[in-house]
Amino acid sequence: MARKSTKTTSADGTVYALPQVLDLKAATPLAEKLMSLRGQNIVLDASKVERLGTQCVQILIAAAATWKDEMAAFSIAEPSDSFTSGLQVLGLTPQAILEKELAQ
Amino acid sequence: MTSIDPADTFRQEAADLLEILEQSLLDLERRPGDEDLVSSAFRALHTLKGSGAMFGFTAVSAFIHDFETAFDKVRKGEAPASGELIAAALQAKDHVAALITDAASVDASAGSEILAALAAAISGPCEPVWRVNFRLPENALMLGTNPVLLLDEMRSLGPCNIVSRSEAVAPVGDIDPDYLYRAWALEIGGPVDPLAIEDVFLFIRDDMELTIERSGGGGVENAAADEAPPQAATASEALRREPEREAAGVAQKDKAATLRVPAERLDELMDRVGELVIAQARLSQIAVSRHDPALVSIAEDIERLTSSLRDTTMGTRMVPIGTLFGRFRRLVHDLSQDLGKQVNLVTTGEETELDKTVIEQLADPLVHLIRNAMDHGIEQSEERRASGKGDTATLRLSAAHRGAEVAITIADDGAGLDTARIRAKAEASGVIAPGAVLAEADVNRLIFEAGFSTSQSVTSLSGRGVGMDVVKRTIEGLRGSIDLASEPGHGTEVTLRLPLTLAIIDGLLVRVGSGRYTIPLAAVEECIELPKNAGEMRGRSFLDVRGELVPFMRLRDLFHAEGEADVYQKVVIVSSGQIRIGLVVDQIIGNNQTVIKQLSRLHSSLKTFSGATILGDGTVALILDVMNLVGFGQKLEESRRDDVLGRAA
């Protein structure tokens, strides 16, 4: 199954539209994609996400921490219900990824 | 050698455990959320059940099983430690005690009713909360374990609050998506079986970290799995073994620290030490008479060792008075309910030690004093409010060392003694003559007279005119005394002053005529020579001791000693409470360790002597009862004064 994502720019930085399916197989490509955007301010568009797995959640958390360490902006825009519920089943929220986790 | 009945061993242990249980229950009533108290009560029950079954007390074991089941719900947070539960549990404790004493005479239906009350008390709703921390193995994802499914399964057990945590977050480039870096902390409410929680992790349990803890109702703090102990025990094992481990831990600690010895053996040991002290005294006497320095040296060594052995042996007989105070908490608790009065018992000085014989005999007097304080002294709530006091009265029970004595004080913040009513009652009952001139303190002390009661109504607690005189007799029998202080509207304070031990005392050996007597050294203030001009001046026998007049009595006269008095007689000044008196003797022989031997029943009515002791040469010396002598001296003085006044008239 093809996983499409788009990349645009906004005032907050490069907008990266997360794929619809962020499962086990999507984890490595997601990590690579994020690595390619390293150093830039980025906005993750989560509006299209329909499935979110543990592996990709870990990648997103690591990315948020990395961006914070490198003093670059990292945000999640328009999280879909699936994205939010995918985090919730693991005991997380979008805000927790960006703030709480980074605050540790 | 004494053979010990195993059943008696169980009864002794059970008595201790029941006391722990009762204390825990009473504390729990004040601090219902205290998990340590719940655990303490549960442990006591659990140990009792196990020991009961082992020693053949099946009825006890069966009853405690149900009792324990009820309390286990409290322990698990499934039921609150409500007042109803505590009340039922206290009844259950009494029932267990009765079963242990004589199961055959106990009404079985009473046990059923108590168990029903316990069941009713724990049937109320309560939200238990289980706190679960887990961390899956790093390769869990690679092995096909999906934490989402595990968390879903946890949610199916009950209302869940889940928090995901991780330790250090690696940079995105260093992350291997196949590895798991997360841990979770959960709180699960509702009646969840902790074993069901563990079953969720059944297939990965060996390689993961998991802790399951119960938290009391009312919620728990979020706990991070990262903070969980790295080597947490298997939860189910921990849960299954918890009572045994805790009980065993306590038992082991106790075993390491103390050794249970039958009281009779301590008494036997004390007797042997007493005989040794006497033998040592004989040795010392012979050594001195032989003028052999080597023998004197050995005698001195043995004297030192004997003295040390005496102190050590006496130390083994010393029991902290807290063991006694603990019993009164239940008494106050029950009386508060019976009388409808709110009373807070405050105890201090529980660590104060007294000879076990004294402790044993103190129980009844203290019960009487506490009952009287609660029945007569402490007012009803309305009356207290009208007097500007709080609804809850305070009853203080304290113990402290004061020199060679222990002072035990029972103080209440009640209405104080009604001196006018005491006087009226005393006059009406002929205890004192109408209009007799008495100090207020003396009037108040009349409550210790036999047959005296000012209670307006006879209750089950007091007012029958028995009790306070028994208190006085018992305390005096223990060579102690009672001080009484009362302030109208502010309360009453009764202080019992008791000797530290009844077994061996330091005494002052004196000679009167041809007889030798021992005076307890603790009561001796000083010794002086009897002035030649001391006499019965104007009918009064007084000595001028550094400007203070001290009455004195001649023991030669008292004991009808034959022969001539010594030319230079001595006066031993003794005191009892605030009163001092001089005892005129022929010779002061010196200090000695006095092993107290009780007088025979034939001589038990003698008030002048509290016992006898055997001297080094095998002869007997009577021990003077200072308190009674002081009282006797006072009466003698009063009668002489009356005679003089009568003659003068």
mmCIF file of C-alpha atoms in Angstrom, chain B residues 40-199:
data_model
loop_
_atom_site.group_PDB
_atom_site.id
_atom_site.type_symbol
_atom_site.label_atom_id
_atom_site.label_comp_id
_atom_site.label_asym_id
_atom_site.label_seq_id
_atom_site.Cartn_x
_atom_site.Cartn_y
_atom_site.Cartn_z
ATOM 1 C CA SER B 40 -0.801 -4.579 61.849
ATOM 2 C CA ALA B 41 -4.327 -5.767 62.668
ATOM 3 C CA PHE B 42 -4.318 -8.132 59.711
ATOM 4 C CA ARG B 43 -0.951 -9.590 60.655
ATOM 5 C CA ALA B 44 -2.115 -10.213 64.211
ATOM 6 C CA LEU B 45 -5.209 -11.993 62.909
ATOM 7 C CA HIS B 46 -3.265 -13.983 60.384
ATOM 8 C CA THR B 47 -0.714 -15.164 62.931
ATOM 9 C CA LEU B 48 -3.440 -15.988 65.431
ATOM 10 C CA LYS B 49 -5.276 -18.042 62.852
ATOM 11 C CA GLY B 50 -2.181 -19.992 61.884
ATOM 12 C CA SER B 51 -1.043 -20.580 65.454
ATOM 13 C CA GLY B 52 -4.572 -21.486 66.555
ATOM 14 C CA ALA B 53 -4.836 -24.178 63.920
ATOM 15 C CA MET B 54 -1.372 -25.473 64.768
ATOM 16 C CA PHE B 55 -2.138 -25.804 68.481
ATOM 17 C CA GLY B 56 -5.534 -27.395 67.960
ATOM 18 C CA PHE B 57 -7.685 -24.350 68.678
ATOM 19 C CA THR B 58 -9.884 -25.078 65.695
ATOM 20 C CA ALA B 59 -12.854 -22.986 66.813
ATOM 21 C CA VAL B 60 -10.538 -20.001 67.206
ATOM 22 C CA SER B 61 -8.945 -20.602 63.854
ATOM 23 C CA ALA B 62 -12.287 -20.983 62.072
ATOM 24 C CA PHE B 63 -13.713 -17.827 63.621
ATOM 25 C CA ILE B 64 -10.610 -15.807 62.841
ATOM 26 C CA HIS B 65 -10.697 -17.034 59.268
ATOM 27 C CA ASP B 66 -13.985 -15.191 58.732
ATOM 28 C CA PHE B 67 -12.823 -12.280 60.840
ATOM 29 C CA GLU B 68 -9.661 -12.081 58.753
ATOM 30 C CA THR B 69 -11.623 -12.272 55.503
ATOM 31 C CA ALA B 70 -13.618 -9.258 56.558
ATOM 32 C CA PHE B 71 -10.501 -7.360 57.498
ATOM 33 C CA ASP B 72 -8.708 -8.394 54.356
ATOM 34 C CA LYS B 73 -11.215 -6.291 52.441
ATOM 35 C CA VAL B 74 -10.124 -3.296 54.432
ATOM 36 C CA ARG B 75 -6.528 -4.166 53.736
ATOM 37 C CA LYS B 76 -7.234 -4.344 50.032
ATOM 38 C CA GLY B 77 -9.052 -1.051 50.108
ATOM 39 C CA GLU B 78 -12.357 -2.683 49.257
ATOM 40 C CA ALA B 79 -14.018 -1.607 52.478
ATOM 41 C CA PRO B 80 -13.511 1.377 54.733
ATOM 42 C CA ALA B 81 -12.326 1.067 58.330
ATOM 43 C CA SER B 82 -15.594 2.539 59.535
ATOM 44 C CA GLY B 83 -16.688 3.020 63.127
ATOM 45 C CA GLU B 84 -19.145 0.129 62.695
ATOM 46 C CA LEU B 85 -16.351 -2.125 61.514
ATOM 47 C CA ILE B 86 -14.095 -1.183 64.418
ATOM 48 C CA ALA B 87 -16.902 -1.767 66.910
ATOM 49 C CA ALA B 88 -17.663 -5.176 65.385
ATOM 50 C CA ALA B 89 -13.960 -6.017 65.199
ATOM 51 C CA LEU B 90 -13.479 -5.180 68.881
ATOM 52 C CA GLN B 91 -16.367 -7.497 69.734
ATOM 53 C CA ALA B 92 -14.820 -10.129 67.522
ATOM 54 C CA LYS B 93 -11.525 -9.721 69.353
ATOM 55 C CA ASP B 94 -13.288 -10.267 72.684
ATOM 56 C CA HIS B 95 -14.985 -13.319 71.222
ATOM 57 C CA VAL B 96 -11.631 -14.730 70.137
ATOM 58 C CA ALA B 97 -10.267 -14.165 73.635
ATOM 59 C CA ALA B 98 -13.264 -16.025 75.091
ATOM 60 C CA LEU B 99 -12.797 -18.875 72.620
ATOM 61 C CA ILE B 100 -9.152 -19.192 73.598
ATOM 62 C CA THR B 101 -9.998 -19.223 77.303
ATOM 63 C CA ASP B 102 -12.773 -21.800 77.076
ATOM 64 C CA ALA B 103 -14.340 -22.507 73.707
ATOM 65 C CA ALA B 104 -16.883 -24.911 75.208
ATOM 66 C CA SER B 105 -18.558 -22.246 77.304
ATOM 67 C CA VAL B 106 -18.870 -19.727 74.484
ATOM 68 C CA ASP B 107 -22.217 -19.323 72.785
ATOM 69 C CA ALA B 108 -21.699 -20.109 69.103
ATOM 70 C CA SER B 109 -24.591 -17.868 68.050
ATOM 71 C CA ALA B 110 -22.768 -14.891 69.547
ATOM 72 C CA GLY B 111 -19.903 -15.546 67.153
ATOM 73 C CA SER B 112 -22.286 -15.726 64.202
ATOM 74 C CA GLU B 113 -23.846 -12.421 65.172
ATOM 75 C CA ILE B 114 -20.439 -10.775 65.396
ATOM 76 C CA LEU B 115 -19.422 -12.139 62.023
ATOM 77 C CA ALA B 116 -22.706 -10.897 60.568
ATOM 78 C CA ALA B 117 -21.978 -7.463 62.017
ATOM 79 C CA LEU B 118 -18.524 -7.569 60.481
ATOM 80 C CA ALA B 119 -19.958 -8.563 57.121
ATOM 81 C CA ALA B 120 -22.507 -5.756 57.303
ATOM 82 C CA ALA B 121 -19.809 -3.259 58.193
ATOM 83 C CA ILE B 122 -17.734 -4.065 55.128
ATOM 84 C CA SER B 123 -20.586 -4.260 52.655
ATOM 85 C CA GLY B 124 -20.551 -0.538 51.958
ATOM 86 C CA PRO B 125 -19.193 0.710 48.627
ATOM 87 C CA CYS B 126 -15.589 1.719 48.440
ATOM 88 C CA GLU B 127 -13.334 2.489 45.504
ATOM 89 C CA PRO B 128 -10.186 0.434 45.624
ATOM 90 C CA VAL B 129 -7.288 1.647 43.552
ATOM 91 C CA TRP B 130 -4.492 -0.517 42.238
ATOM 92 C CA ARG B 131 -1.294 1.118 41.135
ATOM 93 C CA VAL B 132 0.495 -0.785 38.415
ATOM 94 C CA ASN B 133 3.907 0.017 36.998
ATOM 95 C CA PHE B 134 5.322 -1.993 34.155
ATOM 96 C CA ARG B 135 8.146 -1.921 31.702
ATOM 97 C CA LEU B 136 8.201 -4.397 28.847
ATOM 98 C CA PRO B 137 11.444 -5.898 27.584
ATOM 99 C CA GLU B 138 13.223 -3.820 24.939
ATOM 100 C CA ASN B 139 12.628 -6.430 22.264
ATOM 101 C CA ALA B 140 8.939 -6.811 23.049
ATOM 102 C CA LEU B 141 7.890 -5.190 19.767
ATOM 103 C CA MET B 142 10.163 -7.464 17.765
ATOM 104 C CA LEU B 143 8.635 -10.445 19.518
ATOM 105 C CA GLY B 144 5.184 -9.324 18.495
ATOM 106 C CA THR B 145 4.002 -7.874 21.780
ATOM 107 C CA ASN B 146 1.755 -4.913 21.260
ATOM 108 C CA PRO B 147 1.583 -2.654 24.338
ATOM 109 C CA VAL B 148 -1.649 -1.184 23.034
ATOM 110 C CA LEU B 149 -3.357 -4.559 23.373
ATOM 111 C CA LEU B 150 -1.991 -4.991 26.882
ATOM 112 C CA LEU B 151 -3.247 -1.570 27.864
ATOM 113 C CA ASP B 152 -6.636 -2.320 26.324
ATOM 114 C CA GLU B 153 -6.802 -5.473 28.361
ATOM 115 C CA MET B 154 -6.012 -3.511 31.480
ATOM 116 C CA ARG B 155 -8.797 -1.092 30.647
ATOM 117 C CA SER B 156 -11.196 -3.990 30.446
ATOM 118 C CA LEU B 157 -10.502 -4.776 34.111
ATOM 119 C CA GLY B 158 -11.764 -1.458 35.401
ATOM 120 C CA PRO B 159 -11.596 2.307 35.114
ATOM 121 C CA CYS B 160 -8.035 3.078 34.155
ATOM 122 C CA ASN B 161 -5.776 6.086 34.265
ATOM 123 C CA ILE B 162 -2.694 5.449 32.137
ATOM 124 C CA VAL B 163 0.464 7.493 31.937
ATOM 125 C CA SER B 164 3.290 6.609 29.570
ATOM 126 C CA ARG B 165 6.791 7.487 30.594
ATOM 127 C CA SER B 166 10.273 7.009 29.272
ATOM 128 C CA GLU B 167 13.675 7.516 30.781
ATOM 129 C CA ALA B 168 16.145 9.414 28.570
ATOM 130 C CA VAL B 169 14.804 10.183 25.116
ATOM 131 C CA ALA B 170 17.369 9.307 22.450
ATOM 132 C CA PRO B 171 17.818 11.557 19.398
ATOM 133 C CA VAL B 172 15.616 10.551 16.525
ATOM 134 C CA GLY B 173 18.609 9.303 14.524
ATOM 135 C CA ASP B 174 19.638 6.918 17.266
ATOM 136 C CA ILE B 175 16.252 5.320 17.733
ATOM 137 C CA ASP B 176 15.704 1.796 16.563
ATOM 138 C CA PRO B 177 11.962 1.629 15.935
ATOM 139 C CA ASP B 178 11.949 -2.088 16.681
ATOM 140 C CA TYR B 179 12.984 -1.464 20.267
ATOM 141 C CA LEU B 180 10.626 -0.326 22.975
ATOM 142 C CA TYR B 181 11.691 2.645 25.055
ATOM 143 C CA ARG B 182 8.461 3.214 26.974
ATOM 144 C CA ALA B 183 7.167 2.279 30.396
ATOM 145 C CA TRP B 184 3.721 2.761 31.851
ATOM 146 C CA ALA B 185 2.126 3.692 35.133
ATOM 147 C CA LEU B 186 -1.544 2.888 35.649
ATOM 148 C CA GLU B 187 -4.201 3.312 38.261
ATOM 149 C CA ILE B 188 -7.099 0.882 38.107
ATOM 150 C CA GLY B 189 -10.204 1.412 40.184
ATOM 151 C CA GLY B 190 -12.994 -0.971 41.124
ATOM 152 C CA PRO B 191 -12.978 -4.465 42.568
ATOM 153 C CA VAL B 192 -10.054 -5.759 40.568
ATOM 154 C CA ASP B 193 -8.340 -8.992 41.454
ATOM 155 C CA PRO B 194 -4.607 -8.223 41.446
ATOM 156 C CA LEU B 195 -3.971 -11.656 40.037
ATOM 157 C CA ALA B 196 -6.079 -10.696 37.017
ATOM 158 C CA ILE B 197 -3.791 -7.723 36.503
ATOM 159 C CA GLU B 198 -0.805 -9.971 36.489
ATOM 160 C CA ASP B 199 -2.488 -12.397 34.138
#
